[in-house]
């Protein structure tokens, strides 16, 4: 540690070194304020500041009356690929579950007809699902599906499979469109995701085309503290970027 560092920064560096090295895994209780005071010979105020700042920076989770724990890094979801969230969660060694909030055929309207690029469209399938990782909501899916592309969509049990898995099995995907924005949750989203009104969210809007038709339009809402979106792709062999 740098001798010129403030005492609270030295404590932070010590904790971060243990987290980044893997010595302290997610869920492990870190030393309490009293233990840090004794180990480092610092004031309680200094120990509190170190823990408070690491919590604000997303490394720790403080549970009043219980202790302070290493926080699990936000899960990653691919931005540019169609991925089955159940498989993503299983690959992390975690338990997937879901709650179906709505599942029905609905009347279309001019806005939806524009989304699906079909003015003659009369009906759409609609589903709303909360996806959970180890019992914690991590994604709210609000999806419309073109019945002409996947006519048996509503016949599936979405507590046993995911809409993405059904769509990928039913029809090829020719084209994807993505838009991501930061949003504040509506009261209904707060309730379904189990978050406070002050918790920001990431909203991924996606349209998928199959055989020249829009097959589905979906908004996936993620609590920002629980999920992260990423994208990686290869440029041309010469390393140039397209304009």
Short mmCIF file of C-alpha atoms in Angstrom, two decimals, residues 15 23-36 51 60-61 63 65-71:
data_model
loop_
_atom_site.label_atom_id
_atom_site.label_comp_id
_atom_site.label_asym_id
_atom_site.label_seq_id
_atom_site.Cartn_x
_atom_site.Cartn_y
_atom_site.Cartn_z
CA UNK A 15 -10.46 -4.93 0.91
CA UNK A 23 -9.57 -14.47 -1.75
CA UNK A 24 -12.89 -12.96 -0.69
CA UNK A 25 -15.65 -14.39 -2.85
CA UNK A 26 -19.15 -12.99 -3.38
CA UNK A 27 -21.27 -13.41 -0.26
CA UNK A 28 -18.31 -13.48 2.14
CA UNK A 29 -18.63 -11.27 5.18
CA UNK A 30 -15.88 -8.65 5.33
CA UNK A 31 -14.40 -7.40 8.61
CA UNK A 32 -16.72 -5.20 10.63
CA UNK A 33 -15.96 -1.61 11.54
CA UNK A 34 -14.78 -2.74 14.97
CA UNK A 35 -12.53 -5.42 13.43
CA UNK A 36 -11.03 -2.88 11.01
CA UNK A 51 -16.96 0.53 3.97
CA UNK A 60 -20.01 -4.38 -0.92
CA UNK A 61 -23.51 -4.93 0.35
CA UNK A 63 -27.11 -5.46 5.74
CA UNK A 65 -27.80 -5.65 11.99
CA UNK A 66 -26.15 -8.50 10.06
CA UNK A 67 -22.89 -7.31 8.52
CA UNK A 68 -21.14 -6.23 5.33
CA UNK A 69 -20.67 -8.70 2.49
CA UNK A 70 -18.81 -8.90 -0.82
CA UNK A 71 -21.35 -8.07 -3.49
#
